[in-house]
Coordinates of C-alpha atoms and ligand atoms in Angstrom, one line a residue:
Chain A
X1 CA 95.4 99.5 51.6
X2 CA 92.1 100.3 49.5
X3 CA 91.8 103.7 51.4
X4 CA 93.7 107.7 50.6
X5 CA 92.5 108.1 54.7
X6 CA 92.8 106.1 57.3
X7 CA 89.5 107.9 59.5
X8 CA 87.8 105.0 61.5
X9 CA 88.8 101.6 62.1
X10 CA 85.1 100.3 60.4
X11 CA 86.9 100.9 57.2
X12 CA 89.7 98.4 58.1
X13 CA 88.9 95.2 56.8
X14 CA 90.4 91.9 58.7
X15 CA 93.2 91.9 55.6
X16 CA 93.7 95.4 55.4
X17 CA 95.1 94.9 59.5
X18 CA 96.5 91.6 58.7
X19 CA 98.7 93.4 55.8
X20 CA 99.5 95.9 58.2
X21 CA 100.9 94.0 60.6
X22 CA 102.7 91.8 59.0
X23 CA 104.5 94.6 57.8
X24 CA 105.0 96.4 60.8
X25 CA 106.7 93.3 62.1
X26 CA 109.1 93.1 59.1
X27 CA 110.2 96.9 60.2
X28 CA 110.3 96.3 63.6
X29 CA 112.9 93.1 62.3
X30 CA 114.8 95.1 59.9
X31 CA 113.9 98.9 60.5
X32 CA 116.9 99.9 58.3
X33 CA 115.6 98.2 55.5
X34 CA 112.9 101.0 55.4
X35 CA 115.3 103.8 56.5
X36 CA 115.3 105.7 53.3
X37 CA 112.2 104.6 51.6
X38 CA 109.9 108.2 52.0
X39 CA 112.7 110.6 51.3
X40 CA 111.2 113.8 50.8
X41 CA 108.2 113.1 52.1
X42 CA 106.5 115.5 54.4
X43 CA 103.5 114.8 57.0
X44 CA 101.4 117.3 58.5
X45 CA 101.1 117.0 62.3
X46 CA 97.7 118.6 63.8
X47 CA 97.1 118.1 67.0
X48 CA 94.5 120.4 68.2
X49 CA 94.6 118.5 72.1
X50 CA 97.5 117.8 73.8
X51 CA 99.3 114.5 72.8
X52 CA 102.4 113.6 73.6
X53 CA 102.9 109.8 73.0
X54 CA 101.0 109.6 69.6
X55 CA 102.8 112.6 68.2
X56 CA 106.3 111.9 69.4
X57 CA 105.4 108.6 67.7
X58 CA 103.9 109.4 64.1
X59 CA 107.3 112.3 64.6
X60 CA 109.5 109.2 64.6
X61 CA 107.9 107.2 62.7
X62 CA 108.0 109.6 59.4
X63 CA 111.5 110.5 60.0
X64 CA 112.5 106.8 60.6
X65 CA 110.8 106.2 57.0
X66 CA 113.4 109.0 56.0
X67 CA 110.7 111.8 55.7
X68 CA 110.6 115.0 58.0
X69 CA 107.5 116.1 59.7
X70 CA 106.0 120.2 60.2
X71 CA 104.3 120.9 63.1
X72 CA 100.9 123.1 63.8
X73 CA 102.2 123.5 67.1
X74 CA 99.6 124.7 70.3
X75 CA 96.3 125.7 69.7
X76 CA 97.1 128.7 71.9
X77 CA 99.5 129.9 69.4
X78 CA 97.2 129.2 66.0
X79 CA 95.0 130.6 63.8
X80 CA 92.6 128.5 65.2
X81 CA 92.5 130.7 68.6
X82 CA 91.6 133.2 66.0
X83 CA 88.3 131.7 65.2
X84 CA 90.1 130.0 62.2
X85 CA 87.4 126.8 61.1
X86 CA 89.0 123.2 60.9
X87 CA 87.8 123.3 57.0
X88 CA 90.0 126.3 56.5
X89 CA 93.1 124.9 58.6
X90 CA 93.5 121.7 56.6
X91 CA 92.9 123.0 53.4
X92 CA 95.9 125.5 53.8
X93 CA 98.1 122.3 55.1
X94 CA 97.6 120.5 52.4
X95 CA 99.5 123.1 50.7
X96 CA 102.4 122.3 53.1
X97 CA 102.6 118.7 53.3
X98 CA 101.7 114.8 51.9
X99 CA 99.7 114.0 54.4
X100 CA 98.2 115.0 57.8
X101 CA 97.5 113.4 60.7
X102 CA 94.8 115.0 63.2
X103 CA 94.1 114.9 66.5
X104 CA 90.8 117.2 67.5
X105 CA 88.3 117.1 70.4
X106 CA 85.6 117.1 68.4
X107 CA 84.0 114.2 66.9
X108 CA 84.1 113.9 63.4
X109 CA 86.6 115.9 62.7
X110 CA 88.9 113.8 61.1
X111 CA 85.9 112.7 58.3
X112 CA 85.4 116.7 58.0
X113 CA 89.4 117.3 57.1
X114 CA 88.6 114.5 54.9
X115 CA 86.2 116.4 53.1
X116 CA 88.1 119.2 52.4
X117 CA 91.9 118.3 52.2
X118 CA 93.2 117.1 49.1
X119 CA 95.7 114.4 51.1
X120 CA 95.4 111.7 53.0
X121 CA 94.3 112.2 56.6
X122 CA 95.2 110.1 59.3
X123 CA 92.7 110.4 62.4
X124 CA 95.4 110.4 65.2
X125 CA 92.1 111.2 67.6
X126 CA 88.7 112.7 67.0
X127 CA 87.1 113.3 70.7
X128 CA 85.1 110.9 72.2
X129 CA 85.1 108.8 68.7
X130 CA 88.0 107.1 67.3
X131 CA 91.4 106.6 67.2
X132 CA 92.5 104.0 65.1
X133 CA 96.3 103.9 64.7
X134 CA 96.0 103.5 68.6
X135 CA 94.1 100.2 67.8
X136 CA 96.6 99.1 65.0
X137 CA 99.2 98.9 67.6
X138 CA 96.8 97.3 70.3
X139 CA 95.8 94.7 68.0
X140 CA 99.5 94.3 66.5
X141 CA 100.6 94.0 70.5
X142 CA 97.9 91.3 71.1
X143 CA 98.8 89.4 67.8
X144 CA 102.7 89.0 69.5
X145 CA 101.4 88.2 72.9
X146 CA 97.9 86.4 72.7
X147 CA 97.2 86.0 69.3
X148 CA 94.1 87.2 67.1
X149 CA 92.7 83.4 66.9
X150 CA 90.3 82.9 69.9
X151 CA 90.7 85.9 71.9
X152 CA 88.5 86.4 74.7
X153 CA 89.2 90.0 75.6
X154 CA 88.0 91.8 78.8
X155 CA 87.5 95.5 77.5
X156 CA 87.3 98.2 80.9
X157 CA 87.1 101.4 82.4
X158 CA 85.4 104.8 80.2
X159 CA 83.9 102.7 77.1
X160 CA 81.6 105.5 76.9
X161 CA 83.9 108.3 75.7
X162 CA 86.8 105.9 75.4
X163 CA 88.0 106.4 71.7
X164 CA 90.3 103.4 72.1
X165 CA 87.8 101.1 72.8
X166 CA 85.4 102.3 70.0
X167 CA 88.1 101.4 67.5
X168 CA 88.9 98.6 69.7
X169 CA 85.9 96.9 69.4
X170 CA 85.0 96.9 66.0
X171 CA 88.3 95.9 64.6
X172 CA 87.8 93.1 66.7
X173 CA 84.9 91.7 65.4
X174 CA 87.4 91.3 62.4
X175 CA 88.7 88.4 64.2
X176 CA 85.2 87.0 65.8
X177 CA 87.1 87.8 69.7
X178 CA 84.9 87.3 72.6
X179 CA 84.5 90.6 73.8
X180 CA 83.9 91.1 77.5
X181 CA 83.1 95.4 78.2
X182 CA 83.3 96.0 81.8
X183 CA 82.6 99.5 83.1
X184 CA 80.0 101.6 85.3
X185 CA 76.5 102.0 83.7
X186 CA 77.3 105.5 83.1
X187 CA 79.9 104.7 81.2
X188 CA 78.6 101.7 78.8
X189 CA 79.5 101.9 74.8
X190 CA 76.9 104.5 73.3
X191 CA 74.6 103.5 70.8
X192 CA 76.3 104.2 67.9
X193 CA 79.4 101.7 68.8
X194 CA 76.5 99.5 70.1
X195 CA 75.0 99.1 66.6
X196 CA 77.8 98.7 64.9
X197 CA 78.7 95.7 66.9
X198 CA 75.5 94.0 66.5
X199 CA 75.6 94.5 62.4
X200 CA 79.1 93.3 62.6
X201 CA 77.7 90.2 63.8
X202 CA 79.6 90.5 67.7
X203 CA 77.9 89.6 70.7
X204 CA 78.3 92.6 73.4
X205 CA 78.4 91.1 76.5
X206 CA 78.6 93.9 79.5
X207 CA 79.8 93.6 83.4
X208 CA 79.8 96.1 86.0
X209 CA 82.5 94.2 87.8
X210 CA 85.7 92.5 86.1
X211 CA 85.7 89.6 88.7
X212 CA 82.9 88.3 86.6
X213 CA 85.0 87.9 83.9
X214 CA 88.5 87.7 84.9
X215 CA 89.6 84.2 84.8
X216 CA 88.4 83.4 81.4
X217 CA 90.4 86.1 79.7
X218 CA 93.5 86.1 77.1
X219 CA 93.9 90.0 77.7
X220 CA 92.5 93.0 80.0
X221 CA 92.5 96.2 78.1
X222 CA 92.3 98.9 80.8
X223 CA 91.7 102.3 79.9
X224 CA 91.3 105.2 82.0
X225 CA 88.2 106.7 83.9
X226 CA 88.2 110.6 83.5
X227 CA 87.7 112.8 86.0
X228 CA 85.7 115.5 83.9
X229 CA 83.2 112.8 82.9
X230 CA 81.6 113.1 86.7
X231 CA 80.1 116.1 88.2
X232 CA 80.5 115.0 91.6
X233 CA 84.7 114.7 92.8
X234 CA 83.1 111.7 95.2
X235 CA 81.4 109.8 93.0
X236 CA 84.3 109.8 90.4
X237 CA 86.8 108.4 93.3
X238 CA 84.4 105.7 94.4
X239 CA 84.1 104.6 91.1
X240 CA 87.5 105.0 89.2
X241 CA 88.3 103.2 92.8
X242 CA 86.4 100.3 91.3
X243 CA 88.0 100.0 88.4
X244 CA 91.4 99.9 89.7
X245 CA 93.7 96.7 89.0
X246 CA 96.5 95.7 91.2
X247 CA 98.8 92.4 91.5
X248 CA 96.6 91.4 94.1
X249 CA 93.5 91.3 92.0
X250 CA 95.6 89.7 89.1
X251 CA 95.8 86.7 91.5
X252 CA 92.9 85.6 89.9
X253 CA 94.2 85.8 86.6
X254 CA 95.6 83.4 83.7
X255 CA 99.2 82.9 84.7
X256 CA 99.2 84.1 80.2
X257 CA 96.9 87.1 81.0
X258 CA 98.0 90.2 79.0
X259 CA 97.7 93.5 80.3
X260 CA 97.0 96.6 77.7
X261 CA 96.9 100.2 78.4
X262 CA 96.8 103.0 76.0
X263 CA 98.4 105.3 78.3
X264 CA 98.4 107.8 79.9
X265 CA 97.2 105.7 83.0
X266 CA 96.8 107.9 86.2
X267 CA 96.1 105.1 89.1
X268 CA 94.2 102.6 87.4
X269 CA 96.6 100.1 87.0
X270 CA 99.0 100.0 90.1
X271 CA 102.5 100.2 89.9
X272 CA 102.8 96.7 91.5
X273 CA 101.2 95.0 88.0
X274 CA 104.4 96.6 86.2
X275 CA 106.5 94.1 88.0
X276 CA 104.3 91.2 86.9
X277 CA 104.5 89.2 83.6
X278 CA 100.8 90.8 82.6
X279 CA 101.7 94.1 82.3
X280 CA 102.4 94.6 79.0
X281 CA 101.8 98.5 78.1
X282 CA 104.9 100.2 77.6
X283 CA 105.8 97.2 75.2
X284 CA 102.5 98.6 73.3
X285 CA 103.4 102.1 73.3
X286 CA 106.5 101.0 71.5
X287 CA 104.8 99.5 68.7
X288 CA 103.9 102.4 67.8
X289 CA 106.5 103.3 65.9
X290 CA 106.8 100.6 63.8
X291 CA 103.2 100.1 63.2
X292 CA 102.7 104.1 62.3
X293 CA 105.7 103.4 59.8
X294 CA 103.9 100.9 58.0
X295 CA 101.2 102.6 58.3
X296 CA 102.6 105.7 56.4
X297 CA 104.3 103.3 54.1
X298 CA 101.2 102.2 52.7
X299 CA 99.3 105.0 52.5
X300 CA 102.6 107.6 50.9
Chain B
X1 CA 33.8 129.3 54.9
X2 CA 33.3 126.5 56.9
X3 CA 34.8 123.7 58.7
X4 CA 34.4 121.2 56.0
X5 CA 34.9 123.7 53.1
X6 CA 38.1 124.6 54.6
X7 CA 39.7 120.7 54.6
X8 CA 38.1 120.1 51.3
X9 CA 38.9 123.6 49.7
X10 CA 41.2 122.3 46.5
X11 CA 44.0 124.1 45.6
X12 CA 44.5 125.0 41.6
X13 CA 48.2 124.3 41.2
X14 CA 50.2 122.4 43.7
X15 CA 51.1 120.2 46.3
X16 CA 48.3 118.0 48.7
X17 CA 50.3 116.4 51.8
X18 CA 47.9 114.0 53.5
X19 CA 47.6 111.3 55.9
X20 CA 50.1 113.0 58.3
X21 CA 50.6 111.8 61.7
X22 CA 48.5 113.4 64.1
X23 CA 50.3 117.0 65.2
X24 CA 53.4 116.4 62.9
X25 CA 52.2 119.2 60.2
X26 CA 53.9 122.3 61.0
X27 CA 57.2 119.8 61.3
X28 CA 56.3 118.7 57.9
X29 CA 56.2 122.9 56.7
X30 CA 59.4 122.8 58.8
X31 CA 60.8 120.4 57.3
X32 CA 60.5 121.5 53.9
X33 CA 61.1 124.8 54.7
X34 CA 57.9 126.4 53.9
X35 CA 56.9 129.5 56.0
X36 CA 54.7 131.5 53.6
X37 CA 57.6 134.4 53.4
X38 CA 58.0 133.2 49.7
X39 CA 54.3 133.9 49.1
X40 CA 53.0 130.2 48.8
X41 CA 49.4 129.4 49.8
X42 CA 49.8 127.0 52.2
X43 CA 46.7 125.7 54.4
X44 CA 47.0 123.2 57.1
X45 CA 44.5 121.0 59.1
X46 CA 45.1 119.5 62.1
X47 CA 43.3 116.6 63.5
X48 CA 40.9 116.1 60.5
X49 CA 39.0 113.0 61.1
X50 CA 40.6 110.0 58.9
X51 CA 39.5 106.7 58.7
X52 CA 43.0 105.3 58.3
X53 CA 44.7 106.9 61.0
X54 CA 41.7 108.3 63.4
X55 CA 42.5 111.7 63.1
X56 CA 45.5 113.0 60.8
X57 CA 46.9 116.5 59.4
X58 CA 46.9 118.0 56.3
X59 CA 48.8 120.4 54.3
X60 CA 48.1 122.0 51.1
X61 CA 51.1 124.3 49.4
X62 CA 49.9 126.0 46.2
X63 CA 52.1 126.8 43.3
X64 CA 54.5 124.9 44.2
X65 CA 55.0 121.4 43.2
X66 CA 56.8 119.5 45.3
X67 CA 59.7 116.6 44.1
X68 CA 59.9 113.1 45.7
X69 CA 63.5 114.0 46.8
X70 CA 61.9 116.5 48.7
X71 CA 59.1 114.8 50.5
X72 CA 60.9 111.6 51.1
X73 CA 62.6 113.2 53.9
X74 CA 58.9 113.4 55.4
X75 CA 58.8 109.3 56.0
X76 CA 60.4 110.1 59.0
X77 CA 58.4 111.6 60.9
X78 CA 55.1 111.2 58.7
X79 CA 55.9 108.0 57.3
X80 CA 52.0 107.5 55.9
X81 CA 51.6 110.4 54.1
X82 CA 50.6 110.8 51.0
X83 CA 51.6 113.1 48.2
X84 CA 49.6 114.4 45.7
X85 CA 50.3 116.7 42.7
X86 CA 47.8 119.1 41.6
X87 CA 47.4 120.6 38.3
X88 CA 44.3 122.7 37.0
X89 CA 42.0 121.3 40.4
X90 CA 42.9 117.7 39.5
X91 CA 44.9 115.1 41.1
X92 CA 48.1 114.7 38.6
X93 CA 50.0 112.6 40.5
X94 CA 49.7 110.5 43.7
X95 CA 52.8 108.5 45.7
X96 CA 53.8 107.6 48.8
X97 CA 57.0 108.9 50.7
X98 CA 60.0 106.2 50.6
X99 CA 62.6 106.4 53.3
X100 CA 65.6 108.1 51.8
X101 CA 69.6 106.7 52.7
X102 CA 70.6 110.0 54.0
X103 CA 69.4 113.4 55.4
X104 CA 71.3 116.1 55.1
X105 CA 70.6 119.4 56.5
X106 CA 67.8 119.1 57.7
X107 CA 68.2 117.8 61.2
X108 CA 70.7 119.0 64.0
X109 CA 73.3 116.6 65.7
X110 CA 72.4 116.7 68.8
X111 CA 76.2 115.6 70.5
X112 CA 77.4 119.5 71.0
X113 CA 80.8 117.6 70.6
X114 CA 80.3 116.8 67.2
X115 CA 82.3 118.4 64.5
X116 CA 78.9 119.1 62.6
X117 CA 77.6 121.7 65.3
X118 CA 80.9 123.5 65.5
X119 CA 81.4 126.8 62.8
X120 CA 82.2 125.1 59.9
X121 CA 81.3 125.0 56.4
X122 CA 79.4 121.9 56.3
X123 CA 75.7 120.9 56.3
X124 CA 74.5 118.2 58.7
X125 CA 74.4 114.7 57.1
X126 CA 72.4 111.3 58.9
X127 CA 72.1 108.2 57.6
X128 CA 69.0 106.7 57.5
X129 CA 68.5 103.4 59.7
X130 CA 65.6 100.8 59.7
X131 CA 65.1 102.5 63.6
X132 CA 66.0 106.0 63.5
X133 CA 69.5 107.8 62.2
X134 CA 72.8 108.0 62.5
X135 CA 75.3 111.3 62.2
X136 CA 77.6 110.7 59.6
X137 CA 80.2 112.5 61.6
X138 CA 79.8 111.5 65.0
X139 CA 78.0 108.1 64.8
X140 CA 75.1 109.5 67.1
X141 CA 71.9 107.5 66.9
X142 CA 68.8 109.5 67.5
X143 CA 65.9 106.9 67.4
X144 CA 62.8 108.7 69.6
X145 CA 61.1 111.9 68.6
X146 CA 63.4 113.4 65.4
X147 CA 60.7 116.2 65.0
X148 CA 62.6 117.5 68.1
X149 CA 66.1 117.7 66.5
X150 CA 64.9 119.6 63.2
X151 CA 67.2 122.6 62.3
X152 CA 65.7 124.5 59.7
X153 CA 63.7 127.6 60.4
Ligands
LIG401 ZN1 76.8 114.1 64.9

């Protein structure tokens, strides 16, 4: 890869993505081949927001490459609670490790960290901004299940604040995917993302009802609509109910539809979907380890 | 002094910013960080009749020659502005403002969740688009009422 940092999916070219996914596939097929590839490498995990999946999968990926991790721990117990700036935190952590994985509640946090830290920074989610490593594992999962050529995908749920959506939508412009965005009016793609998609030549098609496009989709990517995005509990319940997928609804979909979700889900995908051939979200989560191994292998 | 004399009164040395969109003179001064505290003479004409603009604002700053970099950011709120550098009562340079590629430290990001608005040792940074500006940290785009986002005192 041409970059020392991975801050945004926008910096990934089609070539970068394909090389990483190819490498991830090699690693998945034969993890033993890279078992000691990065012995003595130490990866700092700085999670300013709770996370289980992303943090554990980076931890597992680094250790499977023969390296180790140091974990900042929870924000409550750290110097952050004493008011330390992110810029100071990363300048301290750079002395402890060879690369830094950052999850932070503010948009632009990873970019700021990269301006102060003299080590590779990997954005593991910055507020409602970007989540490029999730995108890599999403793309890997799509490639394995539906293929990235001539892809028609529906992206549904919270498109405004959903960082996995922002990263994925941009990355998919490299493959000229047909993207349909399905959300309530109040949670449509933000202006900045829309601008980038247009600049990348994408045709942004927006819908309020998944039924309008369901039958044409190769992949349906579902995201969680969070309660805190709505001032009013009733409004939240009504909207959340309309953007819920279950097995009965999927009767109208193609048999080979792949249903994905970045997890955790609450109830936007009913448990009865888990039993169908559409359900791909657990496989998707498992792909996080080989994909992050490939990424770390290329950055370090 | 009559109104006319105030409007046309010449400065000996300094910068005259002419053809400012009517109503933007104080924003021009804010962007330039000129508040009179450093002692320079500043005169401001607002809603002055103009052939080109109908009404315009005009700002004269004595004893200070503004550089192209300093004035280019004015293009965001006063794209028709002209810059006249005056020495010994004569205009020795006259140029237009052109759109800069980035604007550092002048605007404040309207996204309260943006890291640039947190307590971090960085200045705000915006990339200039054909239509508006965009925060380099959080990608928020500002298209309308840029002047409302000026953060300099
Ligand atoms: Zn911002």
